[in-house]
XYZ file of C-alpha atoms in Angstrom:
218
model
C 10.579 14.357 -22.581
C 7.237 13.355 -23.320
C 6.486 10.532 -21.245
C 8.325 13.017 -18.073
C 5.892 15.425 -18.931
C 2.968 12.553 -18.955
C 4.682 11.899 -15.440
C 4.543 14.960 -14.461
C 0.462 15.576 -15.289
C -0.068 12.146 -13.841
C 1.446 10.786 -11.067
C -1.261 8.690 -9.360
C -1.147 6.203 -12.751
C 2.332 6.333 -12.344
C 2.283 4.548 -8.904
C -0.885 2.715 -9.882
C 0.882 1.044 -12.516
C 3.916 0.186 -10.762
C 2.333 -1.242 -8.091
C 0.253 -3.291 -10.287
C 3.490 -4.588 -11.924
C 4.604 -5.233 -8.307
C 1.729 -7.068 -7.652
C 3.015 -9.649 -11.160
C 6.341 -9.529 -10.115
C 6.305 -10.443 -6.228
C 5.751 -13.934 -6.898
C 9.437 -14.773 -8.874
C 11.319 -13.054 -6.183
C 10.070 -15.470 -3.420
C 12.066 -18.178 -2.322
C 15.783 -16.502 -2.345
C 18.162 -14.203 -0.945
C 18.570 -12.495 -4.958
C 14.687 -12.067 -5.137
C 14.652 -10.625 -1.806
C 17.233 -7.789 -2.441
C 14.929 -7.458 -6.110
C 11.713 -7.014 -3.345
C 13.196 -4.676 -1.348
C 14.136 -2.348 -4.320
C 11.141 -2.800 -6.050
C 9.656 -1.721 -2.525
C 12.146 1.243 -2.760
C 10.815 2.233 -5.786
C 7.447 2.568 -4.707
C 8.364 4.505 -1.777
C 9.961 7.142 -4.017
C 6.433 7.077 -6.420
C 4.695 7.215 -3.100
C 6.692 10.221 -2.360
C 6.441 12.150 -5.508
C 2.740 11.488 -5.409
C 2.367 12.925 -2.399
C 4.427 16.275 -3.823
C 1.789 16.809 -5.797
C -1.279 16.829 -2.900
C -1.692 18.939 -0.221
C -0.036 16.320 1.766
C 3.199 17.960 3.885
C 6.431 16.244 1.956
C 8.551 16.733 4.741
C 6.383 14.151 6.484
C 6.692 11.671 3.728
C 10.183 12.171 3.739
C 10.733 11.675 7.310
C 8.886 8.461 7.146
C 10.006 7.097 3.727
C 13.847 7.494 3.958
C 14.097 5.161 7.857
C 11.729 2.799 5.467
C 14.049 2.772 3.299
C 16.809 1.747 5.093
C 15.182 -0.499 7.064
C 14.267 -2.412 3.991
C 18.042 -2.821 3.113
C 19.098 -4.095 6.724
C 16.123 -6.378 6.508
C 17.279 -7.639 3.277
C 20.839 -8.345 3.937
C 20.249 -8.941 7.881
C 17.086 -10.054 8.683
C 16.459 -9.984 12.490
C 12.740 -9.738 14.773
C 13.480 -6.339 15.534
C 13.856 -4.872 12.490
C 11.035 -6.635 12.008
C 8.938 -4.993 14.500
C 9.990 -1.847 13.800
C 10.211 -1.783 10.041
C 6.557 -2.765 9.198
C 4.796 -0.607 11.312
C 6.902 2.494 9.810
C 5.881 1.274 6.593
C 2.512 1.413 6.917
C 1.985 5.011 8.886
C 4.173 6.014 5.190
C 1.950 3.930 2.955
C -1.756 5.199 4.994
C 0.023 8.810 5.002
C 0.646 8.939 1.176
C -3.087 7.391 0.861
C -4.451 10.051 3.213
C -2.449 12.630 1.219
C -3.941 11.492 -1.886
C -7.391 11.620 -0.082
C -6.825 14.966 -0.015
C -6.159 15.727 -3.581
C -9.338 14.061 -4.590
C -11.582 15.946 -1.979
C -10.273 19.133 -2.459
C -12.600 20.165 -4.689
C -15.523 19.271 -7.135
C -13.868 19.307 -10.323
C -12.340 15.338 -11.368
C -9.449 15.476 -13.309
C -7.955 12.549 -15.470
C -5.092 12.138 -12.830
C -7.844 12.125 -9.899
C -9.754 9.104 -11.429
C -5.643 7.753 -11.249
C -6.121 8.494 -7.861
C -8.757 6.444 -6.850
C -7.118 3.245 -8.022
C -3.277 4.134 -6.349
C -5.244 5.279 -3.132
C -6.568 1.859 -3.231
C -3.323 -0.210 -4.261
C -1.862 2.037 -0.654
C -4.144 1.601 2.021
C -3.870 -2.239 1.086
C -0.081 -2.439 1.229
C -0.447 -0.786 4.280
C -2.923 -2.835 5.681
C -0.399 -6.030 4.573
C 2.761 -4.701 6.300
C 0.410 -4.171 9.583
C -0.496 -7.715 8.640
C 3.104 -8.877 9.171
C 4.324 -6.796 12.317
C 0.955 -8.322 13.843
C 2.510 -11.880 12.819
C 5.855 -11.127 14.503
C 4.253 -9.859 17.402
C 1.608 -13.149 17.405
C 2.899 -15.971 15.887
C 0.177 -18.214 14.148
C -2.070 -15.196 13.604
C -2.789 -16.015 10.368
C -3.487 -19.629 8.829
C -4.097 -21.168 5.976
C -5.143 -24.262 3.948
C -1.186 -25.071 2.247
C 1.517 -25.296 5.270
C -1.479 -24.191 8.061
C 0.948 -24.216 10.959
C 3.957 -21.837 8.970
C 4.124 -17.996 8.980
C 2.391 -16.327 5.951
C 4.707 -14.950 3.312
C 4.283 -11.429 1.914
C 2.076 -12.176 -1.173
C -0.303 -14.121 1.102
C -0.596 -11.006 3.458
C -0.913 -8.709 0.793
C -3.823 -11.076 -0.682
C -5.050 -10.980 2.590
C -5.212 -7.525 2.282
C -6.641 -6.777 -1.239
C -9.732 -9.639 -0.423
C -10.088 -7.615 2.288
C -10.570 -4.633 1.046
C -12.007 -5.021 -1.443
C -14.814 -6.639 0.475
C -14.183 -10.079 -1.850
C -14.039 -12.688 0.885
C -11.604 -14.722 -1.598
C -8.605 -15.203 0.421
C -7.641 -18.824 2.237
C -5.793 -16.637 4.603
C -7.712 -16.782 8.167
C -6.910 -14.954 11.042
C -7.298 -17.270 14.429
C -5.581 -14.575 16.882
C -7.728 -11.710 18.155
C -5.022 -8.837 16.626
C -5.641 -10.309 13.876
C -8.842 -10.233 13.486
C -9.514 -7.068 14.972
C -6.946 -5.568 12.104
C -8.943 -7.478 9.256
C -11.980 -6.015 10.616
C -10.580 -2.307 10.822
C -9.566 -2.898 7.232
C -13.011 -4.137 6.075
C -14.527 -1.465 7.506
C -11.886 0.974 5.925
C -12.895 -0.742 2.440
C -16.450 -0.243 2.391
C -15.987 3.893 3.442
C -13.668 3.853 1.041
C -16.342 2.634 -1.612
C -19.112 4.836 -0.129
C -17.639 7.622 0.193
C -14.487 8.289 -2.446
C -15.695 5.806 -5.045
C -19.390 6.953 -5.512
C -18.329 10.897 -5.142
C -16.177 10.634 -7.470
C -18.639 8.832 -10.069
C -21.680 11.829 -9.140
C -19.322 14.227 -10.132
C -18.488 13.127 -12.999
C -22.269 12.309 -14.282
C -23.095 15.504 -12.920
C -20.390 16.844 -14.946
C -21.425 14.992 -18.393
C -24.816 16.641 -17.826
């Protein structure tokens, strides 16, 4: 009962820390048809968090819903039949749920000038969103360009998920770590949206976040 309760009071770690976990566990389930099905319900998983995040914002939950549940099942049809349409269709849907829940939680922070424990959550699972979002625009821009992205291992090969989604963090977070290069024009224009996103995101959530709080201490 206690740790629903923590839950309850603090959804944004919740997500935060399951993505996080997401982020150690990607790389065993690469590589077979059992770590696939594992992906996509780990992906399920966050969608739900995502979800019950979002409950707790101003963001509309009917909208999450209505995006989360054909991501859902999309995920399961990609597992078990894989094809270039679902694709196409699946990764984009993803990502309007992922920036939606991240614009949701935008929301919650900016709503007012008090920062609560679960807001400083927040900033981290806002964060750990946009770039998943970002990565599954990453790989609908790969199916609709093949050889976007390259890379220094296997240069000619499409990039798996864990390589977009380090793409994406790098990105970002404004690192400029990642051997993933994108040599298409989507591509780059998407990499630069996303750098651009990173640095607002730093300016303008990140250091109002940290004034209020100083301002708060004294």
């Amino acid at each position: 009962m206690k740790l629903v309760r923590s839950a309850q009071r603090h959804p944004s770690a919740i997500l935060l820390v399951v993505q996080l976990l997401g982020v150690l566990l990607y790389p065993a389930m690469e590589g077979s048809r059992g770590g696939r099905v594992a992906f996509e319900i780990l992906g399920i998983l966050f969608l739900t968090l995502a979800v019950f995040s979002v409950r707790s914002t101003p963001g509309l939950t009917w909208v999450s819903v209505c995006l989360g549940l054909p991501a859902v099942v999309l995920s399961l049809l990609d597992a078990f039949r894989p094809t270039d349409t679902i694709v196409l269709i699946s990764n984009p849907l993803h990502a309007a749920f992922y920036f939606y829940a991240a614009y949701s939680l935008l929301r919650y922070m900016l709503s007012d000038h008090d920062v609560s424990a679960d807001e400083l959550w927040a900033t981290g699972a806002t964060f750990t969103l946009v770039a998943w979002g970002f990565a599954y625009l990453y790989v609908f821009v790969q199916a609709l360009v093949p050889g976007t992205f390259t890379a220094a291992v296997n240069a000619s090969q499409d990039r798996t998920w864990m390589e977009l989604l380090f793409l994406s963090f790098t990105t970002l977070s404004s690192t400029g770590l990642s051997d993933i290069v994108p040599i298409s024009s989507w591509g780059r224009s998407v990499v630069m949206i996303e750098q651009l996103a990173g640095l607002g995101y730093v300016a303008m959530v990140v250091s109002r976040l940290v004034g209020l709080t100083v301002a708060k201490r004294n």
